[in-house]
Amino acid sequence: MKTYPKNYGYSASNRTSKWQYLIIAVALIFMALSALPNFFPKKQRLLIHSNGAEKAAIQASELYTQLADANLPVNAINSTEQGSELYFANLSDAKKAYERLVQVYGDEYTIMKSEKSGIPQWLVELGLEPIKLGLDLRGGVLFILDVDGDKAFSDRIVHIRDSVKSITRDNKIRDVNVAIANKEQVVVNIYQPQNLQKVAAEIQNRFPLLSMFYESDTQLKLFYAAAAKNSFHQEIMSQSLSTMRGRIEELGITEAVVQRQGRDRIRIELPGASNPDDVRPIIGATASLQFFQLQERGGKYFKTESGESIAVSPVPIFSGKHIKNAKAGRDEMGMPLVHLTLDAIGGDKMLRFSARNIGKPMVTVFSEYYQNTSGETLKKEKVISVATIQAQLGSRFSITHLSSPEKAQELALLLRAGSLDAPITIAKERTINATLGEKNIENGMAALTLGIGVTLLFMIAWYRQLGVIANVALSFNLLCLLGLMSLLPGAVLTLPGIAGFVLTVGMAVDTNVLIFERIKEELKRGRAVSIAVEQGYKNAFATILDANITTLLTALILYAIGYGPVKGFAITLGLGVLTSMFTGVFISKVLTRLFYTNSNSRREKGVMA
Amino acid sequence: MLNDKLSKLRFMGLFLTLFLVLISTGTMLVRGLNLGIDFTGGFITEFSTSQSIEPSKMEQALQAHIVGKFELTSAEDSTNWTVRQPELLSDGTKNDLLTSNAWLKNLQESVLVEKSNITIIPLDSDYIGTQIGQELIEQGGLAMLTALIMILVYLSMRFEWRFALGSVLALFHDIVVVIGIFAWTQLEFNLTVLASMLAIIGYSLNDSIIVADRIRESMKLNQGESLSHVINAAIRSTLTRTLITSGTTLATIGSLWWLAGAPLEGFSVALFFGIFVGTLSSICISATFPELTGLKVDYYQIKEQEARELQESI
């Protein structure tokens, strides 16, 4: 084995080609740039303005003495004609100074606390941002929503009335009177008892939870018993909850807390959302889509955009809850549209309906709840399209005639996130602080630093020169992971994310340990250093690939099916696997070659063994 | 001699893991888990203070008044506070809305004593549902199951079904033991702990695969040694790596446990023991299981020969 020519390490297959250096350089520079914004801490600042124009700004020296008297440190004071800016090292200093200054100047000056991002302007212009921290690490925005279950209930009663009407019409039953009484009951009068029974059977079939009471042979009362009404409410609440979860996930916020609060409220805590205005329209919207059959007369009436009045069958062919996926796009003419994919039930309904009605029009109605100026919740319904069914439609088709691509995007998002039967209003909106608190995060970071420090020291003590390579690779790995996490808009770092981080560090070290142990083995067998290095990387690679692919697989599944914290963990873990493959295998291989193929083999052996 | 000893150790370890699983299951059944508010739902009380107070001070003040555990968050520069309490107290008695916020009155008095000019204004108190709805628990279960099946399939393809099943059994052991530890210590089991369980899955698999990979490699190169010998040799040659990786990871988690304090306690405990038993099970379960279920030592050699013959016949 030792008789290999000495220049084995320079043969074409072993040499690091220029493009490999190029890839590494480009990737590292790019990642370092993306990670850079994380290293500029936010500046804590106080702003002082005078209440009236007549009062002059306070002198910097005066502010300084005021704070120094109270033993409060300040980093910088910036006084101009308009007012003063004070910068502090941390939040608690800023708070203490705030309290002090309010005491002294509070009557004549407005004092405001504000954070200023410490990121240099050129980075901001590149569109780079620091990593987004989760609710537990940073705080976020709180929404409390009121779910109007009563409105949903009365809508349901109206729906039952319309269904009864349509059943009687379909069965060609005449002399029918259907009305709503006390907002809670539907009273059905049919003057032929056998017809009434027939209708009753069909209603029971469609609404199994509904109770029935025969006032007489010809009069039937339909209502929900207390238990059924309650379970209707539960159903509405859980539908609203899962729709909200869906919408928030669509927005790319993975670590939100969505909980039911009290009988008919929903509590949503959104980490990382510093601007509630971005989120409000999506959370607050109660949009749903329904597809109707056009009919000659009777049923429901809608006004089209051109002002024409059309009548549709009161019972929709299917509703938004059967929509599995919705994607905005454009047709051949470049007009905006939304592609829909229905679930099995919806697809089946559509298939049967369209087969029977080729050549007939179908009406698409978009409905949304909104509040008018006096605070009442009203339903706005809009006909999006009246289109002729050209062919039999299955579970995939599109909605056309949308006014703009933005509208198509919004409609697709709302449809993807599920429909809401109950109107929702935002009852409360507030910015909340972190659960863990500043101190705890500092402690956690100190702990992570210590852990990583111990790891780095150990690697150097154990592997010497190779340990240095492993440490360089590990640092690059952390840098790449930080960069990727900062780049991805949906990635939020939370406590579970830190678990992913710790695991990633462990696995990144593992990659190098696996390789180095192989190299040592090869050296023990008496191979030359350059061959041992190549063999070590080659042998360890299969193992590393197997281990990492399995982990990646786990991360992918967790990301696809899990939610919230599970998703956050999956993101860190998955990205960590990718970066540790890149740095642990690719970069450290190049580094090892650089170290060992260019120098005297006997000396290195002494270093490595 | 050394070989026999190692085999003995492995089988003893296998019994130990079996024993651990039984004990953990028993503890879980008897003591149950101390589920956090994330899982159980509970009460939420909101109040505001007329002045900003350090969250840590507020936490201390509340500890004196609130029976059982609670979670505190603050808003609007620490003038607005939210306290969450579980529905069930740790002794199993039920909390209700009335007793759950009786402390608020006491707090008013105590803070007044401490800092004379602060008033507490109660804002809202309500019952909150779990953060994890039923459908999400089902979804999570489905995710786990899918993950396990996919891993089984992938590993069966790459290795052999016995290795795959061995790795999944090892993983199962790790999770059960960690849950058992949580049942035993009654540390709070919350979403963060759940996330660390996921990390344990990743770690345990990684460990099992590395050992399995070495066994497979040795089996291919094997010349007449017994399977038990091959497995032992593979474990010996990966032992340094296993110890280094587990050691450095444990060091990181250990420092989290030591320095990061209460909020990360459950999280670091789960990871620490998970990785510890994960290392154990990768040797005792995933490497030993194929031997127990009758894997032939020349499995890969025969397979390679078959592949060669197939190629020649074509």
PDB file of C-alpha atoms in Angstrom, chain A residues 91-92 95-96 99 113 136 142 144 238 241-242 245 255-263 265 267 269 428-436 440 443-448 450-452 454-455 458-459 462-463 495-496 498-500 502-503 505-507 509-510 513-514 517-518 521 539 542-551 553-554 557-558 561-563 565-566 569 573, chain B residues 37-38 41 44 46 51-55 71-78 80-82 84 123-124 126-133 135-136 139-140 142-144 146-147 150-151 154-155 158-159 191-192 194-196 198-203 205-207 209-210 213-214 216-217 237 240-241 244-245 248-249 251-253 255-261 263-264 267 271 275:
ATOM      1  CA  LEU A  91     -34.230  47.319  27.628  1.00  0.00           C
ATOM      2  CA  SER A  92     -34.121  47.488  31.408  1.00  0.00           C
ATOM      3  CA  LYS A  95     -37.136  51.420  31.162  1.00  0.00           C
ATOM      4  CA  LYS A  96     -35.515  52.850  34.284  1.00  0.00           C
ATOM      5  CA  GLU A  99     -39.484  56.243  34.503  1.00  0.00           C
ATOM      6  CA  LYS A 113     -39.839  54.414  24.130  1.00  0.00           C
ATOM      7  CA  ASP A 136     -41.977  32.473  23.364  1.00  0.00           C
ATOM      8  CA  LEU A 142     -52.637  38.943  20.153  1.00  0.00           C
ATOM      9  CA  ILE A 144     -59.235  37.794  20.298  1.00  0.00           C
ATOM     10  CA  SER A 238     -64.252  23.894  15.923  1.00  0.00           C
ATOM     11  CA  LEU A 241     -60.730  27.194  15.000  1.00  0.00           C
ATOM     12  CA  SER A 242     -59.426  24.953  12.276  1.00  0.00           C
ATOM     13  CA  ARG A 245     -55.269  27.688  12.006  1.00  0.00           C
ATOM     14  CA  GLU A 255     -45.788  29.003  15.603  1.00  0.00           C
ATOM     15  CA  ALA A 256     -49.101  30.668  16.260  1.00  0.00           C
ATOM     16  CA  VAL A 257     -51.191  29.766  19.275  1.00  0.00           C
ATOM     17  CA  VAL A 258     -54.854  29.287  18.412  1.00  0.00           C
ATOM     18  CA  GLN A 259     -57.106  28.446  21.314  1.00  0.00           C
ATOM     19  CA  ARG A 260     -60.752  28.539  22.134  1.00  0.00           C
ATOM     20  CA  GLN A 261     -61.474  31.031  24.868  1.00  0.00           C
ATOM     21  CA  GLY A 262     -64.747  30.881  26.731  1.00  0.00           C
ATOM     22  CA  ARG A 263     -67.939  29.917  24.925  1.00  0.00           C
ATOM     23  CA  ARG A 265     -64.177  33.427  21.493  1.00  0.00           C
ATOM     24  CA  ARG A 267     -57.594  33.555  21.063  1.00  0.00           C
ATOM     25  CA  GLU A 269     -51.261  34.722  19.460  1.00  0.00           C
ATOM     26  CA  LYS A 428     -59.265  42.639  20.958  1.00  0.00           C
ATOM     27  CA  GLU A 429     -55.888  43.289  19.438  1.00  0.00           C
ATOM     28  CA  ARG A 430     -52.724  43.786  21.426  1.00  0.00           C
ATOM     29  CA  THR A 431     -48.969  43.469  21.321  1.00  0.00           C
ATOM     30  CA  ILE A 432     -47.685  41.000  23.893  1.00  0.00           C
ATOM     31  CA  ASN A 433     -44.277  40.359  25.418  1.00  0.00           C
ATOM     32  CA  ALA A 434     -42.277  37.151  25.421  1.00  0.00           C
ATOM     33  CA  THR A 435     -43.262  34.302  27.730  1.00  0.00           C
ATOM     34  CA  LEU A 436     -39.697  33.488  28.532  1.00  0.00           C
ATOM     35  CA  ASN A 440     -34.221  33.628  30.234  1.00  0.00           C
ATOM     36  CA  ASN A 443     -29.425  32.425  29.882  1.00  0.00           C
ATOM     37  CA  GLY A 444     -30.439  30.095  27.084  1.00  0.00           C
ATOM     38  CA  MET A 445     -28.025  31.731  24.679  1.00  0.00           C
ATOM     39  CA  ALA A 446     -25.233  31.576  27.262  1.00  0.00           C
ATOM     40  CA  ALA A 447     -25.948  27.876  27.709  1.00  0.00           C
ATOM     41  CA  LEU A 448     -25.855  27.233  23.973  1.00  0.00           C
ATOM     42  CA  LEU A 450     -21.071  27.113  26.486  1.00  0.00           C
ATOM     43  CA  GLY A 451     -22.260  23.851  24.947  1.00  0.00           C
ATOM     44  CA  ILE A 452     -20.906  24.699  21.528  1.00  0.00           C
ATOM     45  CA  VAL A 454     -17.124  22.714  24.930  1.00  0.00           C
ATOM     46  CA  THR A 455     -17.750  20.849  21.696  1.00  0.00           C
ATOM     47  CA  PHE A 458     -13.104  18.843  22.617  1.00  0.00           C
ATOM     48  CA  MET A 459     -12.759  18.458  18.862  1.00  0.00           C
ATOM     49  CA  TRP A 462      -9.150  14.966  20.307  1.00  0.00           C
ATOM     50  CA  TYR A 463      -8.389  15.457  16.628  1.00  0.00           C
ATOM     51  CA  LEU A 495     -37.792  26.972  21.702  1.00  0.00           C
ATOM     52  CA  PRO A 496     -38.539  23.834  19.668  1.00  0.00           C
ATOM     53  CA  ILE A 498     -33.579  25.649  19.325  1.00  0.00           C
ATOM     54  CA  ALA A 499     -34.034  21.909  19.913  1.00  0.00           C
ATOM     55  CA  GLY A 500     -33.523  21.536  16.190  1.00  0.00           C
ATOM     56  CA  VAL A 502     -28.912  21.617  19.216  1.00  0.00           C
ATOM     57  CA  LEU A 503     -29.627  18.463  17.269  1.00  0.00           C
ATOM     58  CA  VAL A 505     -24.889  20.853  15.995  1.00  0.00           C
ATOM     59  CA  GLY A 506     -24.777  17.290  17.309  1.00  0.00           C
ATOM     60  CA  MET A 507     -25.282  15.831  13.861  1.00  0.00           C
ATOM     61  CA  VAL A 509     -20.155  17.095  14.679  1.00  0.00           C
ATOM     62  CA  ASP A 510     -21.187  13.528  13.988  1.00  0.00           C
ATOM     63  CA  VAL A 513     -16.382  12.407  13.657  1.00  0.00           C
ATOM     64  CA  LEU A 514     -17.534   9.620  11.329  1.00  0.00           C
ATOM     65  CA  GLU A 517     -12.598   7.928  12.645  1.00  0.00           C
ATOM     66  CA  ARG A 518     -12.538   6.323   9.191  1.00  0.00           C
ATOM     67  CA  GLU A 521      -8.731   3.472  10.710  1.00  0.00           C
ATOM     68  CA  ASN A 539     -16.326   5.163   3.217  1.00  0.00           C
ATOM     69  CA  ALA A 542     -22.559   6.208   2.477  1.00  0.00           C
ATOM     70  CA  THR A 543     -23.250   6.142   6.207  1.00  0.00           C
ATOM     71  CA  ILE A 544     -23.687   9.891   6.395  1.00  0.00           C
ATOM     72  CA  LEU A 545     -26.015   9.843   3.419  1.00  0.00           C
ATOM     73  CA  ASP A 546     -28.206   7.132   4.946  1.00  0.00           C
ATOM     74  CA  ALA A 547     -28.390   8.857   8.300  1.00  0.00           C
ATOM     75  CA  ASN A 548     -29.109  12.255   6.805  1.00  0.00           C
ATOM     76  CA  ILE A 549     -31.684  11.082   4.288  1.00  0.00           C
ATOM     77  CA  THR A 550     -33.636   9.368   7.050  1.00  0.00           C
ATOM     78  CA  THR A 551     -33.501  12.507   9.147  1.00  0.00           C
ATOM     79  CA  LEU A 553     -37.401  12.273   5.546  1.00  0.00           C
ATOM     80  CA  THR A 554     -38.541  12.668   9.148  1.00  0.00           C
ATOM     81  CA  ILE A 557     -43.076  14.447   7.063  1.00  0.00           C
ATOM     82  CA  LEU A 558     -43.170  16.452  10.263  1.00  0.00           C
ATOM     83  CA  ILE A 561     -48.363  16.917   8.455  1.00  0.00           C
ATOM     84  CA  GLY A 562     -47.429  18.533  11.741  1.00  0.00           C
ATOM     85  CA  TYR A 563     -48.372  22.036  12.751  1.00  0.00           C
ATOM     86  CA  PRO A 565     -44.176  24.020  17.060  1.00  0.00           C
ATOM     87  CA  VAL A 566     -43.714  20.723  15.255  1.00  0.00           C
ATOM     88  CA  PHE A 569     -38.779  22.160  14.653  1.00  0.00           C
ATOM     89  CA  LEU A 573     -33.935  20.205  11.482  1.00  0.00           C
TER      90      LEU A 573
ATOM     91  CA  ILE B  37     -51.850  23.943  29.739  1.00  0.00           C
ATOM     92  CA  ASP B  38     -51.013  23.492  26.055  1.00  0.00           C
ATOM     93  CA  GLY B  41     -56.717  23.931  28.562  1.00  0.00           C
ATOM     94  CA  ILE B  44     -56.884  32.671  31.725  1.00  0.00           C
ATOM     95  CA  GLU B  46     -55.933  39.195  32.591  1.00  0.00           C
ATOM     96  CA  GLN B  51     -47.164  51.012  36.553  1.00  0.00           C
ATOM     97  CA  SER B  52     -44.716  48.821  34.772  1.00  0.00           C
ATOM     98  CA  ILE B  53     -43.307  45.989  36.916  1.00  0.00           C
ATOM     99  CA  GLU B  54     -40.373  43.655  36.219  1.00  0.00           C
ATOM    100  CA  PRO B  55     -41.841  40.341  34.981  1.00  0.00           C
ATOM    101  CA  GLU B  71     -47.808  30.735  33.210  1.00  0.00           C
ATOM    102  CA  LEU B  72     -47.265  34.470  33.099  1.00  0.00           C
ATOM    103  CA  THR B  73     -47.002  36.711  30.077  1.00  0.00           C
ATOM    104  CA  SER B  74     -46.884  40.457  29.966  1.00  0.00           C
ATOM    105  CA  ALA B  75     -47.882  43.022  27.392  1.00  0.00           C
ATOM    106  CA  GLU B  76     -47.757  46.763  26.822  1.00  0.00           C
ATOM    107  CA  ASP B  77     -44.419  47.266  28.560  1.00  0.00           C
ATOM    108  CA  SER B  78     -45.258  45.076  31.515  1.00  0.00           C
ATOM    109  CA  ASN B  80     -50.800  44.241  31.104  1.00  0.00           C
ATOM    110  CA  TRP B  81     -50.613  40.707  32.427  1.00  0.00           C
ATOM    111  CA  THR B  82     -51.967  37.345  31.477  1.00  0.00           C
ATOM    112  CA  ARG B  84     -52.793  30.907  32.661  1.00  0.00           C
ATOM    113  CA  LEU B 123     -59.671  42.905  33.081  1.00  0.00           C
ATOM    114  CA  ASP B 124     -60.932  39.551  32.019  1.00  0.00           C
ATOM    115  CA  ASP B 126     -62.185  33.112  31.017  1.00  0.00           C
ATOM    116  CA  TYR B 127     -61.856  29.460  30.259  1.00  0.00           C
ATOM    117  CA  ILE B 128     -59.531  28.602  27.393  1.00  0.00           C
ATOM    118  CA  GLY B 129     -59.481  25.438  25.371  1.00  0.00           C
ATOM    119  CA  THR B 130     -56.374  23.462  24.604  1.00  0.00           C
ATOM    120  CA  GLN B 131     -53.841  24.804  22.211  1.00  0.00           C
ATOM    121  CA  ILE B 132     -53.970  21.473  20.530  1.00  0.00           C
ATOM    122  CA  GLY B 133     -57.377  20.600  19.232  1.00  0.00           C
ATOM    123  CA  GLU B 135     -58.082  17.073  15.166  1.00  0.00           C
ATOM    124  CA  LEU B 136     -54.535  18.267  15.643  1.00  0.00           C
ATOM    125  CA  GLN B 139     -53.006  14.881  12.800  1.00  0.00           C
ATOM    126  CA  GLY B 140     -49.906  14.701  14.982  1.00  0.00           C
ATOM    127  CA  LEU B 142     -50.908  10.513  11.866  1.00  0.00           C
ATOM    128  CA  ALA B 143     -47.675  12.410  11.215  1.00  0.00           C
ATOM    129  CA  MET B 144     -45.789  10.170  13.625  1.00  0.00           C
ATOM    130  CA  THR B 146     -46.517   8.129   8.568  1.00  0.00           C
ATOM    131  CA  ALA B 147     -42.991   9.071   9.584  1.00  0.00           C
ATOM    132  CA  MET B 150     -41.757   5.820   5.696  1.00  0.00           C
ATOM    133  CA  ILE B 151     -38.633   5.245   7.772  1.00  0.00           C
ATOM    134  CA  TYR B 154     -36.708   3.399   3.407  1.00  0.00           C
ATOM    135  CA  LEU B 155     -34.533   1.437   5.791  1.00  0.00           C
ATOM    136  CA  ARG B 158     -31.482   0.295   2.062  1.00  0.00           C
ATOM    137  CA  PHE B 159     -30.725  -2.453   4.569  1.00  0.00           C
ATOM    138  CA  LEU B 191     -45.429  21.309  23.577  1.00  0.00           C
ATOM    139  CA  THR B 192     -41.736  22.028  24.027  1.00  0.00           C
ATOM    140  CA  LEU B 194     -43.111  17.170  22.561  1.00  0.00           C
ATOM    141  CA  ALA B 195     -40.691  18.925  20.228  1.00  0.00           C
ATOM    142  CA  SER B 196     -37.722  17.456  22.067  1.00  0.00           C
ATOM    143  CA  LEU B 198     -39.117  14.669  17.857  1.00  0.00           C
ATOM    144  CA  ALA B 199     -35.459  15.558  18.227  1.00  0.00           C
ATOM    145  CA  ILE B 200     -34.892  12.281  20.078  1.00  0.00           C
ATOM    146  CA  ILE B 201     -36.450  10.393  17.183  1.00  0.00           C
ATOM    147  CA  GLY B 202     -34.007  12.041  14.793  1.00  0.00           C
ATOM    148  CA  TYR B 203     -31.047  11.347  17.014  1.00  0.00           C
ATOM    149  CA  LEU B 205     -32.394   6.911  14.157  1.00  0.00           C
ATOM    150  CA  ASN B 206     -29.080   8.487  13.284  1.00  0.00           C
ATOM    151  CA  ASP B 207     -27.350   6.359  15.902  1.00  0.00           C
ATOM    152  CA  ILE B 209     -28.276   3.670  11.180  1.00  0.00           C
ATOM    153  CA  ILE B 210     -24.600   4.289  11.750  1.00  0.00           C
ATOM    154  CA  ASP B 213     -24.342   0.567   8.271  1.00  0.00           C
ATOM    155  CA  ARG B 214     -21.117  -0.717   9.772  1.00  0.00           C
ATOM    156  CA  ARG B 216     -23.701  -4.350   6.780  1.00  0.00           C
ATOM    157  CA  GLU B 217     -20.261  -3.336   5.574  1.00  0.00           C
ATOM    158  CA  SER B 237     -15.269   0.136  15.602  1.00  0.00           C
ATOM    159  CA  THR B 240     -15.449   5.948  19.663  1.00  0.00           C
ATOM    160  CA  ARG B 241     -17.659   7.821  17.243  1.00  0.00           C
ATOM    161  CA  ILE B 244     -17.814  11.398  20.987  1.00  0.00           C
ATOM    162  CA  THR B 245     -21.051  12.389  19.285  1.00  0.00           C
ATOM    163  CA  THR B 248     -20.595  16.482  22.770  1.00  0.00           C
ATOM    164  CA  THR B 249     -24.363  16.601  22.279  1.00  0.00           C
ATOM    165  CA  ALA B 251     -22.484  18.531  26.865  1.00  0.00           C
ATOM    166  CA  THR B 252     -24.560  21.068  24.923  1.00  0.00           C
ATOM    167  CA  ILE B 253     -27.811  19.848  26.430  1.00  0.00           C
ATOM    168  CA  SER B 255     -25.253  23.220  29.745  1.00  0.00           C
ATOM    169  CA  LEU B 256     -28.807  24.119  28.698  1.00  0.00           C
ATOM    170  CA  TRP B 257     -30.103  22.187  31.680  1.00  0.00           C
ATOM    171  CA  TRP B 258     -27.583  23.836  33.983  1.00  0.00           C
ATOM    172  CA  LEU B 259     -27.721  27.453  32.803  1.00  0.00           C
ATOM    173  CA  ALA B 260     -31.015  28.051  31.059  1.00  0.00           C
ATOM    174  CA  GLY B 261     -33.112  27.454  34.145  1.00  0.00           C
ATOM    175  CA  PRO B 263     -38.304  27.445  31.290  1.00  0.00           C
ATOM    176  CA  LEU B 264     -36.031  24.979  29.520  1.00  0.00           C
ATOM    177  CA  PHE B 267     -36.921  20.394  27.359  1.00  0.00           C
ATOM    178  CA  LEU B 271     -33.281  15.601  25.360  1.00  0.00           C
ATOM    179  CA  ILE B 275     -29.994  10.901  23.853  1.00  0.00           C
TER     180      ILE B 275
END
